[in-house]
Amino acid sequence: MTRLGTVILILLPVVVGVLGNIGFTQQLESYRHTPGFSGYSLSDWQEILNALTKGNLTPSEALMAASLIGSLANQSSQSQPIGSASNASLNALYEYFTLTSGNFSETDIMNAISLLNNSNIRDLLYSMFTGKNVSSSDIMQALNLLNDMWRGGEISTTDYMLALKLLSILAQSQGYTDLSGRLDYESMKAAASLMNNLTSILPNLIPYTSQNYPAPTGVGLGAPPQLLLPSLKYLSVPQGLQTTVVTTLVVAAAIMLFLLAPRIAVKARSLNPLAYRKLERLLAEAGGWGEAVRLYWRAVSRVETSTGRRMLPSETHREYYNAVEASMGSSSALFKRLTEIYEARRFAGDSRRELDDEARRLYGELSGKL
Amino acid sequence: MGVRQAYSMLVESGYLIEKEREVKLILAALIARGHVLIEGVPGVAKTTIAKSIARSLSLEFKRVQMTPDLLPMDIIGYKIFDQKTGEFKFVKGPIFTNILLADEINRASPRTQSALLEAMQERQVTVEGETFRLDEPFMVLATQNPVEMEGVFPLPEAQLDRFLIKVETGYPTTKGFTAMLKRIDEIEAWVESIKPVVSREDVLNEIKNVRDVRVDEVIYQYIATLVEETRRHSAVRLGASPRSGIAVLRMAKAVAYLEGRNYVIPDDVKQVLVPTLSHRLILNPEFEIEGVSASRIIEEIMSKVPVPKP
């Protein structure tokens, strides 16, 4: 079998297993986090969160966020796998992203106001939106009130985030652009905090155990990869990175194995010549070359131990004799004759029984001297 | 008496100082029905070896000094008009012999080289539609200088393949060189005085005997593995062909016979591998520039491939 064939045979089950697991995990994660919206995934969530943390969420990102949060809110309201507080947070986020996208109507503003839990803030903002001639000092006054309540723990993050966004829209409508931008920035920070909280419970939003998630496809291995690597399906690293890392490792391992396999084989054989010798003796017996050949290999083992010079796999019987002759002293003549008998039996096809008798005698004498 | 005796006589005389290996390989090639390319720098006894071997055998020996202006007809022969008979008569060239020493073969033009090498392969020559069989045994001993660059026509790979072995002969050791200097007059006289110890019939019989040398199954596998390994080596652009493997087998059998055995052992294969394959491998240029030689590659392969065991 060729070296390439051996490497392929070794690596095939590994590659198939890993690919099967990756395929299954990706499909599962995709299903869990983007029900009905295959275009969105964990990476989208992460992207939105990053943009919010930096305070520079664009209208298009806000629109995508609204769609993603809206679908999650819709899904969770049907199966109710999470608490009402989390549901309220999802609804608030949906309204927030709708308003941030710029694609909103008067109804959306009224809905956002109605989602505020704190009645004082709700009434204040309602009056500001329905009243006339709101000045910058009115907005600043409302902002100070919101900050005081937020720091005092009187209002939730949801209320704070939505109220800031509503004040920002109000400031924009009155021409206070700078103030609107500042309010927007603060609201994004609050929204990021809210999304961060939701991230920790994200796997529970759509519990996969209660769903008819699709059967793993991968490359057709099914359950075995999960059994081998059960933790892989809980990995929350981005799918692209996961696939890249695993594929790189497999390819690197394949290249290393391809290049090193012959050297490892040769080293292993030369490091353990006794095992190799044992194998040769077994082969000698299996080959039916008789006792002379078997005794020769026994004698080689004894000479190796006695002289400390091992027979290399690429060494012939004559080469080995020449190498150990000097260090064997008077017993070298016995080993020389044994080598000749081995050669005659093994390569000349000499099957005379006398050779076995002579080999037995020589081996006995050699054993006594070594 | 036979080729074995000629070998013993040449080696035991002690005059071919440190050339025992070369003599053995050339005689083995003779009984393996092959041709030999002897390569070495000027003054390393290439011609002396060839002459000594030829003289020790009771075979017809001719020598051609190759030059760029040598024509194919100068080697093969030509037809001339005989005025007495009124017919064309074929005049045989020096190729009609048993041992032809083609000295400095790479100095001959490619056309002349081709004519010679065709005769080596076919063991016959055709002149104006008439075919003439060459005498058996027939062996070409060609010599060449590997470092000569001016006025030479290097043999192409396909023509090198016609030679069963390439024997690389080098400088003697200091000890051998000193011994040679002391006995140089004796050596020259000895070469001229060598008497044939082997008849043509003996050589022909021994060629037949070599074919009957026993080869164990594992030896065939060993040869195949060694030859195939040359194709897998990273430094080799063109590895050994199946014909090369056949050459290794024939040479291993001949060496075993010359050493008095009627069976081949792995040592025989190892002994003939470098001379049989070294001129048939083409190395990658980057390795050639670094000074890697085909002989070194073959030795490396021999040190890696396990010998048949048990």
XYZ file of C-alpha atoms in Angstrom, chain A residues 126-362:
237
model
C -46.814 61.482 26.328
C -47.368 65.105 27.258
C -44.161 66.203 25.586
C -45.047 64.433 22.322
C -48.648 65.681 22.259
C -47.852 69.204 23.508
C -46.440 72.091 21.494
C -43.146 74.006 21.517
C -40.843 71.725 23.466
C -37.633 73.594 24.242
C -34.135 72.216 24.741
C -34.355 73.017 28.439
C -37.514 70.885 28.655
C -35.627 68.005 27.073
C -32.606 68.520 29.338
C -34.884 68.625 32.342
C -36.475 65.332 31.279
C -33.014 63.847 30.708
C -31.854 64.850 34.185
C -34.971 63.318 35.671
C -34.359 60.081 33.749
C -30.741 59.924 34.876
C -31.684 60.508 38.505
C -34.304 57.774 38.398
C -31.956 55.402 36.541
C -29.182 55.913 39.080
C -31.686 55.526 41.918
C -32.914 52.264 40.496
C -36.456 53.582 40.112
C -36.699 52.667 36.416
C -35.606 49.615 34.516
C -33.003 49.528 31.732
C -35.833 48.931 29.296
C -37.605 52.122 30.336
C -34.384 54.113 30.368
C -33.362 52.964 26.906
C -36.755 53.605 25.322
C -37.246 56.942 27.061
C -33.856 58.183 25.872
C -34.657 57.139 22.331
C -38.030 58.907 22.461
C -36.395 62.072 23.796
C -33.811 61.826 20.996
C -36.564 61.682 18.377
C -38.252 64.670 20.057
C -34.994 66.659 20.057
C -34.405 65.825 16.407
C -37.906 66.966 15.497
C -37.258 70.308 17.250
C -33.945 70.845 15.484
C -31.641 70.071 18.411
C -29.375 67.743 16.435
C -26.457 67.693 18.859
C -28.692 66.925 21.769
C -30.417 64.222 19.736
C -27.074 62.609 18.914
C -26.052 62.592 22.563
C -29.324 61.029 23.608
C -28.972 58.446 20.854
C -25.498 57.534 22.055
C -26.701 57.070 25.630
C -29.678 55.013 24.501
C -27.416 52.676 22.525
C -25.296 52.027 25.606
C -28.429 51.089 27.517
C -29.620 48.874 24.652
C -26.206 47.144 24.565
C -26.526 46.406 28.267
C -29.956 44.930 27.692
C -28.788 42.778 24.780
C -25.835 41.581 26.841
C -28.222 40.374 29.523
C -30.271 38.560 26.907
C -27.167 36.946 25.386
C -26.601 34.864 28.495
C -30.054 33.331 28.171
C -29.994 33.178 24.379
C -29.708 29.353 24.150
C -32.911 29.153 26.204
C -34.886 31.480 23.986
C -35.701 28.581 21.660
C -34.898 25.380 23.565
C -33.828 22.844 20.938
C -35.047 19.908 23.068
C -38.630 21.008 22.603
C -38.301 21.484 18.864
C -38.330 19.163 15.928
C -34.899 20.269 14.856
C -33.664 18.845 11.591
C -31.808 15.557 11.554
C -28.062 15.958 11.339
C -26.878 15.713 7.793
C -23.136 16.346 7.803
C -21.726 13.526 5.705
C -24.150 10.907 6.855
C -22.621 9.701 10.117
C -25.499 10.953 12.271
C -25.304 10.278 15.988
C -21.770 8.831 16.396
C -20.007 12.207 16.045
C -22.214 13.634 18.813
C -21.345 10.744 21.062
C -17.641 11.255 20.376
C -17.690 15.016 20.793
C -20.886 15.915 22.695
C -19.616 19.291 23.850
C -19.111 20.551 20.302
C -22.804 21.314 19.843
C -22.723 23.780 22.765
C -19.865 25.779 21.311
C -20.910 29.381 20.924
C -17.897 30.522 18.929
C -18.760 31.899 15.497
C -19.437 29.114 13.030
C -16.971 30.437 10.481
C -14.153 30.405 13.014
C -15.122 26.958 14.266
C -15.038 25.488 10.774
C -11.819 27.268 9.872
C -9.974 26.121 13.005
C -11.055 22.495 12.730
C -10.396 22.303 8.977
C -6.958 23.892 9.406
C -6.062 21.401 12.129
C -7.173 18.435 10.012
C -5.260 19.633 6.941
C -2.136 20.352 9.016
C -2.340 16.911 10.631
C -2.729 15.285 7.212
C 0.326 17.085 5.810
C 2.423 16.251 8.880
C 1.387 12.620 8.768
C 2.056 12.407 5.034
C 5.560 13.796 5.434
C 6.525 12.052 8.636
C 4.851 8.646 8.280
C 7.789 6.884 6.567
C 10.336 8.386 8.970
C 8.231 7.419 11.983
C 7.925 3.882 10.658
C 11.686 3.563 10.101
C 12.502 5.113 13.500
C 10.020 2.896 15.299
C 11.512 -0.148 13.649
C 15.101 0.832 14.432
C 14.212 1.860 17.996
C 12.736 -1.485 18.716
C 14.838 -4.012 16.818
C 14.163 -6.724 19.361
C 10.471 -6.663 18.502
C 11.446 -6.639 14.834
C 13.731 -9.600 15.409
C 10.933 -11.449 17.208
C 8.741 -10.830 14.213
C 11.463 -12.214 11.954
C 11.737 -15.364 14.041
C 7.985 -15.826 13.858
C 8.160 -15.391 10.097
C 11.011 -17.905 9.921
C 8.920 -20.474 11.688
C 5.872 -19.658 9.587
C 7.952 -19.824 6.386
C 8.901 -23.424 7.005
C 12.634 -22.891 6.432
C 13.412 -25.277 9.219
C 15.316 -25.180 12.426
C 18.567 -23.887 10.909
C 16.997 -20.551 9.959
C 15.214 -20.243 13.308
C 18.431 -20.976 15.203
C 20.307 -18.415 13.141
C 17.926 -15.673 14.220
C 18.175 -16.790 17.818
C 21.945 -16.611 17.485
C 21.657 -13.091 16.029
C 19.676 -12.015 19.120
C 22.368 -13.453 21.369
C 25.175 -11.835 19.377
C 23.330 -8.507 19.470
C 23.095 -8.704 23.271
C 26.671 -9.858 23.610
C 28.327 -7.341 21.269
C 25.897 -4.453 21.677
C 25.755 -4.199 17.877
C 22.233 -4.563 16.532
C 21.476 -5.813 13.075
C 19.945 -3.013 11.019
C 16.918 -3.742 8.837
C 18.920 -2.803 5.742
C 21.863 -5.018 6.703
C 22.474 -8.415 5.098
C 23.548 -11.478 7.056
C 27.076 -11.199 5.643
C 27.326 -7.497 6.405
C 26.253 -8.160 9.974
C 28.820 -10.928 10.378
C 31.588 -8.629 9.088
C 30.454 -5.934 11.520
C 30.576 -8.159 14.636
C 33.423 -10.506 13.692
C 36.139 -8.489 15.409
C 34.239 -8.087 18.657
C 33.221 -11.760 18.883
C 36.654 -13.197 19.392
C 36.967 -16.979 19.172
C 33.225 -17.518 18.828
C 33.153 -15.675 15.490
C 33.985 -18.905 13.607
C 30.851 -20.559 15.014
C 28.707 -17.618 14.026
C 30.324 -17.516 10.592
C 29.408 -21.138 9.921
C 25.887 -20.552 11.243
C 25.588 -17.625 8.841
C 26.695 -19.862 5.953
C 24.121 -22.489 6.894
C 21.420 -19.815 7.067
C 22.438 -18.591 3.608
C 22.412 -22.092 2.137
C 18.999 -22.918 3.608
C 17.394 -19.582 2.931
C 18.724 -18.580 -0.493
C 20.228 -21.737 -2.010
C 17.219 -23.900 -1.177
C 19.446 -26.482 0.518
C 17.031 -28.633 2.527
C 19.451 -31.237 3.853
C 18.594 -32.354 7.382
C 22.301 -32.345 8.349
C 22.237 -28.569 8.191
C 19.671 -28.504 11.024
C 21.817 -30.865 13.097
C 24.929 -28.785 12.510
C 23.061 -25.558 13.247
C 21.806 -27.038 16.536
C 25.336 -27.978 17.555
C 26.779 -24.610 16.538
